PDB file of C-alpha atoms in Angstrom:
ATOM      1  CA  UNK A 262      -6.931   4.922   9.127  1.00 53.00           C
ATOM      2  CA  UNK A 263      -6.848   1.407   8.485  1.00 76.00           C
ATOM      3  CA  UNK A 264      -3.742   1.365   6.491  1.00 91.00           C
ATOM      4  CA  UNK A 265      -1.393   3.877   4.680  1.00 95.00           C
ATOM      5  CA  UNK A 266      -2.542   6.218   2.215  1.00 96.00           C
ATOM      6  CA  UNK A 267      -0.561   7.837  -0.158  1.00 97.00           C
ATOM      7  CA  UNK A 268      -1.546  10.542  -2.485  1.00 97.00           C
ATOM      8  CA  UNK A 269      -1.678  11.079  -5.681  1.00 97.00           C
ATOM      9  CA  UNK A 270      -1.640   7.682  -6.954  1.00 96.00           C
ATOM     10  CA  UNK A 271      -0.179   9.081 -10.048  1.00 97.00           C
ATOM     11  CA  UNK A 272       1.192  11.985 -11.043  1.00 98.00           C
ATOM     12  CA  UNK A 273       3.238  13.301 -14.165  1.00 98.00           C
ATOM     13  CA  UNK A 274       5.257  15.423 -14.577  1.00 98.00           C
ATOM     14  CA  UNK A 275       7.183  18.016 -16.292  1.00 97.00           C
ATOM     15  CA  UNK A 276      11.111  17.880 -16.138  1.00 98.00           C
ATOM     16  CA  UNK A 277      12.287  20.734 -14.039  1.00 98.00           C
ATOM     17  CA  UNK A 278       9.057  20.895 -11.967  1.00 98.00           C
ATOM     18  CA  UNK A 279       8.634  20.324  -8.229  1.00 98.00           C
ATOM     19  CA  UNK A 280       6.417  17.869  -6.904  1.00 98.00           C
ATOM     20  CA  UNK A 281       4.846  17.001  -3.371  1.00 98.00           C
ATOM     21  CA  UNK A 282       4.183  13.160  -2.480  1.00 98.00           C
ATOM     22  CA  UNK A 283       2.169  12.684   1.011  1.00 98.00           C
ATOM     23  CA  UNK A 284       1.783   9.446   3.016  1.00 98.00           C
ATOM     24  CA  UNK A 285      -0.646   9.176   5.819  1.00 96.00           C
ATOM     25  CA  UNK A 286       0.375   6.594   8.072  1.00 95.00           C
ATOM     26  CA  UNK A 287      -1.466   4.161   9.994  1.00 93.00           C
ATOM     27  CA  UNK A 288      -2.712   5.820  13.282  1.00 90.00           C
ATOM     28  CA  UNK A 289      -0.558   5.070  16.146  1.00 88.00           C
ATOM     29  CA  UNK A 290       2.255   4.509  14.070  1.00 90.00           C
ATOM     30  CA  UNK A 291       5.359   6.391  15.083  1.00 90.00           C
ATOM     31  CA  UNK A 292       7.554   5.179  12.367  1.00 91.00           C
ATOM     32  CA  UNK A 293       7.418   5.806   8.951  1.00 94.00           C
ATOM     33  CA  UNK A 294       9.591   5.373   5.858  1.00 94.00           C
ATOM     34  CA  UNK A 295       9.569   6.304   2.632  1.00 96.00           C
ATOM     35  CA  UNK A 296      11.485   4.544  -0.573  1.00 95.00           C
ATOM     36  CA  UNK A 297      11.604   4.346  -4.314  1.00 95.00           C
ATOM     37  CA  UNK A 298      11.180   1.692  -6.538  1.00 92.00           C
ATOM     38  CA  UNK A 299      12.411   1.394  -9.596  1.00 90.00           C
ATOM     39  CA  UNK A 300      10.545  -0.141 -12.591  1.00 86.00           C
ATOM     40  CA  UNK A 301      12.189  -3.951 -12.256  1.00 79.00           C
ATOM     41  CA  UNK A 302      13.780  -3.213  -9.272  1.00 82.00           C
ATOM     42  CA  UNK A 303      14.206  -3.479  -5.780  1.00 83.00           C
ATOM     43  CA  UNK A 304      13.370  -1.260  -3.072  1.00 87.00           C
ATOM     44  CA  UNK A 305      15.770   1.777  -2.056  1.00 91.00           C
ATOM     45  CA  UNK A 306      15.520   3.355   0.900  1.00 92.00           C
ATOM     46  CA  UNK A 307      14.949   6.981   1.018  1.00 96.00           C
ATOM     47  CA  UNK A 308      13.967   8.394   5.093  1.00 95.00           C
ATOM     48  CA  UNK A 309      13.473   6.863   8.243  1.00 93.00           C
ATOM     49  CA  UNK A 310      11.059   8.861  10.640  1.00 93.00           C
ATOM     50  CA  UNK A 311      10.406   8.545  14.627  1.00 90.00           C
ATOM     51  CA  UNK A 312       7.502  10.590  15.556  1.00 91.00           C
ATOM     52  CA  UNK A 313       8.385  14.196  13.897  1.00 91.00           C
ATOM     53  CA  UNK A 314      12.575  13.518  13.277  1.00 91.00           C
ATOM     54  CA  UNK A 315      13.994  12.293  10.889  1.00 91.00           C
ATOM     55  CA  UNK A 316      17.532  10.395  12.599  1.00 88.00           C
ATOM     56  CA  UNK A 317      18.062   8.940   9.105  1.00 92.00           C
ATOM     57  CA  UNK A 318      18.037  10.814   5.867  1.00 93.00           C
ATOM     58  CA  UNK A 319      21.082   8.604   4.267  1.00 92.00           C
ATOM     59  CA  UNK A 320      19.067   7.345   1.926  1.00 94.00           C
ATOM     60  CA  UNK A 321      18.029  11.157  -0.067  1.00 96.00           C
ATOM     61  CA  UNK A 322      19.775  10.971  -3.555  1.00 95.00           C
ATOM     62  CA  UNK A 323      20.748  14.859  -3.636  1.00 95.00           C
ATOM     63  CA  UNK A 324      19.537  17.909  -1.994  1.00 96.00           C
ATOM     64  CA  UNK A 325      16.860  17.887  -4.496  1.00 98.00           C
ATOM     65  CA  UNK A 326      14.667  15.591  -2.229  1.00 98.00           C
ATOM     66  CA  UNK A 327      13.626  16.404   1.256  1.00 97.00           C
ATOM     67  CA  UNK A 328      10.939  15.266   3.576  1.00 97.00           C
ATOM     68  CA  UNK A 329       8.920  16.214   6.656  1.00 96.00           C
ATOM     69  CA  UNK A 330       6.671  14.889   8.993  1.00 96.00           C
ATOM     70  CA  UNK A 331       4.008  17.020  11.009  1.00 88.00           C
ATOM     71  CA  UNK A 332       2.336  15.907  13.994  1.00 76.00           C
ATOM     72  CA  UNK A 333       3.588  12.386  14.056  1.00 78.00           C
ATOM     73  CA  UNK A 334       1.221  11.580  11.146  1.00 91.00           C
ATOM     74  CA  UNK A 335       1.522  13.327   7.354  1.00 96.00           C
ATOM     75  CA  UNK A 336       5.008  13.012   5.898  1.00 97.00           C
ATOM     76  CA  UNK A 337       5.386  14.994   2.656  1.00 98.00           C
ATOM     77  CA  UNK A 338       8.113  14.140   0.187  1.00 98.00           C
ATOM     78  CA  UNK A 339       9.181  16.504  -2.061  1.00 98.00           C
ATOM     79  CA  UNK A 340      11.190  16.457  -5.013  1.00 98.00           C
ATOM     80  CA  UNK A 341      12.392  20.008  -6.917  1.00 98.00           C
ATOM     81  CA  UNK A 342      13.597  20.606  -9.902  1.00 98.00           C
ATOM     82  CA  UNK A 343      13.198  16.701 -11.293  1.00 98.00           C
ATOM     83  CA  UNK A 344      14.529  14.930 -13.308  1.00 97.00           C
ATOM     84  CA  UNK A 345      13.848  11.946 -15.387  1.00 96.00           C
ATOM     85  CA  UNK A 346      15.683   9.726 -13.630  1.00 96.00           C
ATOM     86  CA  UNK A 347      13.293  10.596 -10.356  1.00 97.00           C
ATOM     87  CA  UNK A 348      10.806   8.346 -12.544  1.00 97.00           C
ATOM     88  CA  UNK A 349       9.468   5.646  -9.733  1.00 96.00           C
ATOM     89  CA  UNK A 350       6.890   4.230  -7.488  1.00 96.00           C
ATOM     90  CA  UNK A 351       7.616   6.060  -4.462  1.00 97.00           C
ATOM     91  CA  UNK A 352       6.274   4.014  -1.384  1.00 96.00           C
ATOM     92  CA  UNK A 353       5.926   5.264   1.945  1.00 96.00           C
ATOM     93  CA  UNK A 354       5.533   2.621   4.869  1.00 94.00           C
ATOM     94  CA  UNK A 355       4.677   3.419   9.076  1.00 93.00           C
ATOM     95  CA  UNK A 356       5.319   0.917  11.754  1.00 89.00           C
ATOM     96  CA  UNK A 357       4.385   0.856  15.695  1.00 83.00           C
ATOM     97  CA  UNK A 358       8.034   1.956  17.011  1.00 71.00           C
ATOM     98  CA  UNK A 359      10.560  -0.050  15.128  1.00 65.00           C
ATOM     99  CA  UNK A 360       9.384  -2.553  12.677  1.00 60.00           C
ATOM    100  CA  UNK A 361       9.711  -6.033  14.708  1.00 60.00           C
ATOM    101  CA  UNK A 362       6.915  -7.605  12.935  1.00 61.00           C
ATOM    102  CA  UNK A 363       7.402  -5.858   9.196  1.00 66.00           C
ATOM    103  CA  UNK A 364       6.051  -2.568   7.937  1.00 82.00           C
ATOM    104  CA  UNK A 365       2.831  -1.590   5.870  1.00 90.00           C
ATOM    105  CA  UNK A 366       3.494  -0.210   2.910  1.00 93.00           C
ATOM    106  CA  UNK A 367       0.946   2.140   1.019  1.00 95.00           C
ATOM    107  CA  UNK A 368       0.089   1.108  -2.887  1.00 94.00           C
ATOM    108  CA  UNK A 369       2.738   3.802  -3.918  1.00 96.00           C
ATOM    109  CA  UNK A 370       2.494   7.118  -6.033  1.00 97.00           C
ATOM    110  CA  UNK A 371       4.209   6.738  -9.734  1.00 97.00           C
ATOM    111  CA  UNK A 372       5.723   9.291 -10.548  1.00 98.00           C
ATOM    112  CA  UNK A 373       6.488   9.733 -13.989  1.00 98.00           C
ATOM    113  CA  UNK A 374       8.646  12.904 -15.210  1.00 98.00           C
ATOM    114  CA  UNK A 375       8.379  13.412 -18.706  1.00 97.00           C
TER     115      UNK A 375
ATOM    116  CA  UNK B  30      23.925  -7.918  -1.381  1.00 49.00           C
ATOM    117  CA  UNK B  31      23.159 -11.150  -2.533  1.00 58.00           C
ATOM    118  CA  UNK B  32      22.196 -12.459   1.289  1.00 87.00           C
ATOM    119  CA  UNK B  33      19.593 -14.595  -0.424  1.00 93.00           C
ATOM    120  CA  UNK B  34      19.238 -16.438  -3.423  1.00 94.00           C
ATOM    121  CA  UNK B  35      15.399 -17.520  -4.965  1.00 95.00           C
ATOM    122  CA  UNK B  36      14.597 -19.018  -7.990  1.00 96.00           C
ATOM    123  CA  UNK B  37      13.407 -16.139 -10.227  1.00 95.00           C
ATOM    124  CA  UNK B  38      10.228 -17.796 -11.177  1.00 96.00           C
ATOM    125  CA  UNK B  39       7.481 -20.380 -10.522  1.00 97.00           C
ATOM    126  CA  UNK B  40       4.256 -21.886 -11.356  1.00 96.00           C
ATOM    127  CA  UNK B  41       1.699 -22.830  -9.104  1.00 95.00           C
ATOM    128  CA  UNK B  42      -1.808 -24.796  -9.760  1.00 96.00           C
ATOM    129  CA  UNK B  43      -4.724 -23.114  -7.996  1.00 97.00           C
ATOM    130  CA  UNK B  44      -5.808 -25.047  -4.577  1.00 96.00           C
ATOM    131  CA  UNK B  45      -2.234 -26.851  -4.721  1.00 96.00           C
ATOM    132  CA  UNK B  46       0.295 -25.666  -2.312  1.00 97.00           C
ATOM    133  CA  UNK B  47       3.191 -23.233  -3.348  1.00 97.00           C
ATOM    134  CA  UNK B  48       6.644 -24.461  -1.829  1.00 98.00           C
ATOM    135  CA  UNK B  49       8.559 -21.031  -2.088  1.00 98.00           C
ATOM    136  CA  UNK B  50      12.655 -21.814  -1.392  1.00 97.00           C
ATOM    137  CA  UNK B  51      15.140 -19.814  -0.177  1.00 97.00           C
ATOM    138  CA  UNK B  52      18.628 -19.840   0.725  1.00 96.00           C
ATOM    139  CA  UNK B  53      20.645 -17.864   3.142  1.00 95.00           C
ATOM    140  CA  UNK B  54      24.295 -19.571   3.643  1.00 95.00           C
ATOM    141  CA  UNK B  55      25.851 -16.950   5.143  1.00 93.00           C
ATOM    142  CA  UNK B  56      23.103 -16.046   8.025  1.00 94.00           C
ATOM    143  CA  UNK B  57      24.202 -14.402  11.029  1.00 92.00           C
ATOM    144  CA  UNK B  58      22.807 -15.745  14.864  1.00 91.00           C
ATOM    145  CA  UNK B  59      21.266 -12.612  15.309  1.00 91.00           C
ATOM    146  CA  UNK B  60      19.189 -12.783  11.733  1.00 93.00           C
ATOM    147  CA  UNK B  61      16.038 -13.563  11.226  1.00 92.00           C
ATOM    148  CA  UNK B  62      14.361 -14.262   8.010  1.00 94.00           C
ATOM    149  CA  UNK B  63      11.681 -12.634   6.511  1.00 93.00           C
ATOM    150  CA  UNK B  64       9.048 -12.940   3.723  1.00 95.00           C
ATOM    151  CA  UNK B  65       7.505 -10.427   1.953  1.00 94.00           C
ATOM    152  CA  UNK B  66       5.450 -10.183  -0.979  1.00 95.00           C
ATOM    153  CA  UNK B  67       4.486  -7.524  -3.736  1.00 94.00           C
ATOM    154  CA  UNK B  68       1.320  -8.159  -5.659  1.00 94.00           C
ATOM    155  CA  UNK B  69       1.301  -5.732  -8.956  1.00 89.00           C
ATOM    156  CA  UNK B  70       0.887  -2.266  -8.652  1.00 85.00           C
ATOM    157  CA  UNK B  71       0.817  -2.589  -4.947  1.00 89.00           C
ATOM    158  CA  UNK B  72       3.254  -2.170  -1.764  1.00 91.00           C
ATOM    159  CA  UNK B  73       5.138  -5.208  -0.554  1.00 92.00           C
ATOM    160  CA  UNK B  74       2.750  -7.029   1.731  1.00 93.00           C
ATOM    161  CA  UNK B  75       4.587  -8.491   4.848  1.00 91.00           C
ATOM    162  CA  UNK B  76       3.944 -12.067   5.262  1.00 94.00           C
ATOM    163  CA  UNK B  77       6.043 -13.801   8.102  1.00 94.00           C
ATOM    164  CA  UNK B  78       9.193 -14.230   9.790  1.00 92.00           C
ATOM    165  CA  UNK B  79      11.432 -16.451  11.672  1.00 94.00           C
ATOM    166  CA  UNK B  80      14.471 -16.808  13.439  1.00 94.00           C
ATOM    167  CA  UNK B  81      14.711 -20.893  13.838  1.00 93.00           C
ATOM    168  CA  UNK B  82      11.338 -22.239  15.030  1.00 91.00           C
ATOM    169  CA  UNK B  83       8.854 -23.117  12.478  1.00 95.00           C
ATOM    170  CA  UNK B  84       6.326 -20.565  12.217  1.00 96.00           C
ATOM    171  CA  UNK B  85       2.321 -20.372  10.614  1.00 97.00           C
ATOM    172  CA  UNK B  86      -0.172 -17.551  10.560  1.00 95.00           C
ATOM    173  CA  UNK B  87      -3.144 -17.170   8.619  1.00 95.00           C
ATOM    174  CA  UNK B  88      -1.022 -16.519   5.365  1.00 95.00           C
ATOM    175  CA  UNK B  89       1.711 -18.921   5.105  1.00 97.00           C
ATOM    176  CA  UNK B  90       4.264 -21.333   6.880  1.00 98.00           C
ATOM    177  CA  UNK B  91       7.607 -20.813   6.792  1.00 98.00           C
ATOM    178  CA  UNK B  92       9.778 -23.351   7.582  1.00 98.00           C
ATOM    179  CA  UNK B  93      13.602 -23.175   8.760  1.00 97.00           C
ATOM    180  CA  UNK B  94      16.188 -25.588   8.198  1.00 97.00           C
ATOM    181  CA  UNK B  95      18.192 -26.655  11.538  1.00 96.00           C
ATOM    182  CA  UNK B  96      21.474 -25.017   9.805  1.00 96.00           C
ATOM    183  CA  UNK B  97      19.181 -22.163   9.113  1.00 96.00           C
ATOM    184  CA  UNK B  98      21.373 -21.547   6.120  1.00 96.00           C
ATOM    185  CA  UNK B  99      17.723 -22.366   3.832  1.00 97.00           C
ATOM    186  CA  UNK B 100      13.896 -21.979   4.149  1.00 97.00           C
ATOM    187  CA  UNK B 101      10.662 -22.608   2.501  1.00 98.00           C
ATOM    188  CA  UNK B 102       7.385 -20.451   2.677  1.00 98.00           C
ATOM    189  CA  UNK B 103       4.153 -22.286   1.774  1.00 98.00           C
ATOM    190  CA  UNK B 104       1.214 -21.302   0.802  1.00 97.00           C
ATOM    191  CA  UNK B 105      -0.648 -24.199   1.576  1.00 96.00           C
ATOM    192  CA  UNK B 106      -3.963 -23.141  -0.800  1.00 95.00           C
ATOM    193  CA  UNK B 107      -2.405 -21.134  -3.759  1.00 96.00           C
ATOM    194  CA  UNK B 108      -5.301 -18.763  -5.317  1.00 97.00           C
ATOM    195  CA  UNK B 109      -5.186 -16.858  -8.325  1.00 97.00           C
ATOM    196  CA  UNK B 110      -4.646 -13.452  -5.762  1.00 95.00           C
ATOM    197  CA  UNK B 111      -1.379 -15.401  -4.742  1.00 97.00           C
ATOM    198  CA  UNK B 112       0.252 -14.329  -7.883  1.00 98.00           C
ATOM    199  CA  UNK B 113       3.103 -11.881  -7.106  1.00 97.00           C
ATOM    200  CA  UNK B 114       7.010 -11.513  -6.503  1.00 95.00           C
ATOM    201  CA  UNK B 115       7.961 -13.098  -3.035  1.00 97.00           C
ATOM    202  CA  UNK B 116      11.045 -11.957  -1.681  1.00 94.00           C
ATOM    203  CA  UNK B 117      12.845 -13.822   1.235  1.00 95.00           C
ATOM    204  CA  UNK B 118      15.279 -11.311   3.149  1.00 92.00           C
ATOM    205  CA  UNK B 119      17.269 -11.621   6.041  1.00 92.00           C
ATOM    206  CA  UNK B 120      17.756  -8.962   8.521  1.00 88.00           C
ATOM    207  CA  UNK B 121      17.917  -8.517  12.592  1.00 87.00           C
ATOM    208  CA  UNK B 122      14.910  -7.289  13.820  1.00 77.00           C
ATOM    209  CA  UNK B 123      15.379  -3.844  14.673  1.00 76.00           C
ATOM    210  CA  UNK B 124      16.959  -2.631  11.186  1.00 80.00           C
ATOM    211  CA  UNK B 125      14.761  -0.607   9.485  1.00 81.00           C
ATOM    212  CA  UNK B 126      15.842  -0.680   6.250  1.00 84.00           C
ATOM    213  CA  UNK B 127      14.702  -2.749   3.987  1.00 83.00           C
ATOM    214  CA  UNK B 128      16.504  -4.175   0.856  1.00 82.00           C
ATOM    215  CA  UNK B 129      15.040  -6.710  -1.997  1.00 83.00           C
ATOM    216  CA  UNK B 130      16.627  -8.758  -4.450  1.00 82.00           C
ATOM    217  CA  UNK B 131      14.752  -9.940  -7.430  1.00 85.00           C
ATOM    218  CA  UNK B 132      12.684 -12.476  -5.481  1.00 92.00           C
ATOM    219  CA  UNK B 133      10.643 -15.291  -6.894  1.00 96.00           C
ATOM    220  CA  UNK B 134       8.041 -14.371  -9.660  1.00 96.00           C
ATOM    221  CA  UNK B 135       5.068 -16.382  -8.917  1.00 98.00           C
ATOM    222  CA  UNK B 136       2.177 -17.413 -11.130  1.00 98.00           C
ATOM    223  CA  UNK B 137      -0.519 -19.421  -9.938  1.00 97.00           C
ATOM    224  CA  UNK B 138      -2.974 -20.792 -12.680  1.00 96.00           C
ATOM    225  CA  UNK B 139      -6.495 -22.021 -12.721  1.00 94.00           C
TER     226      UNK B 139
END
């Protein structure tokens, strides 16, 4: 597509629930990242991707989160059990190879847990 | 990590240019600097980089001091759509992560 997608654009959410985020990166794009942002704060990263591995996950706050990537395209994030601090935009960005020349970034999904 | 420091906040009058500084003491050789941009309720926005050569694209300019220990991006046409945090980071160009400070808050009026 012509840039990253991310689905839902919203979503709330019940403590204790699971959710599913997906990013759909740019076509051609064998990198892709995901990380959380804070209201009033910077970015943290979560996952690093090439193609379908993930050879960074150091960024996962617990075993609660995990993510996978099909195909060298969809990524799906997903959170169990949350909490309320999981409350954030959670942005997912793709890049050709490594990102010499800066990512994309999708618009986000906010993700509120109530 | 503090790598860069930015005035939190500025104000910018629509058509004038938007002198964005930043400063970045403790750079390494192999560092180059980057500017990015987050208009609200969107994804940061990439919007140039350097290592020590001056550099324009269609977006901004972003020029490097010979110490390369401070920049400026301008935007040499502020609109109203310019309005958003700019941050200016500093990485080498094959890390992947990404990390933000608070960046520069910038509001440009009509």
């Amino acid at each position: 597509g012509a840039g990253v997608s991310q689905s839902p654009s919203n979503k709330v959410t019940e403590k204790g629930k699971d959710v599913e985020l997906r990013c759909d990166p740019i076509s051609g794009h064998t990198a892709l990242y995901w990380y959380r942002q804070r209201l009033g704060q910077g970015l943290e990263f979560l996952i690093y991707f090439q193609g379908n591995s993930a050879p960074d996950k150091s960024g996962l706050p617990s075993d609660r989160f995990s993510a996978e990537r099909t195909g060298e395209s969809v990524s799906t994030l997903t959170i169990q059990r949350t909490q309320q601090e999981d409350s954030a935009v959670y942005l997912c960005a793709s890049s050709f190879r490594q990102p010499n020349y800066g990512y994309t970034f999708g618009s986000g999904t906010r993700l509120t847990v109530v | 990590d503090a790598k860069t420091t930015q005035p939190p906040s500025m104000d910018c009058a629509e058509g004038r240019a938007a002198n964005l500084p930043c400063n970045h003491s403790t750079i390494s050789g192999n560092e180059y600097v980057y500017w990015y941009r987050q208009i609200h309720s969107q994804g940061p926005q990439y919007i140039i980089h350097g290592l020590k050569n001056n550099e324009t694209n269609e977006m901004a300019s972003l020029i490097i001091t010979e110490d390369r220990k401070s920049s400026t991006l301008i935007l040499p046409h502020a609109t109203l759509r310019d309005t958003a945090v700019y941050y200016c980071i500093v990485r080498v160009q094959d890390d992947y992560k990404l990390s933000f400070g608070a960046g520069t808050t910038v509001t440009v009026r009509a």
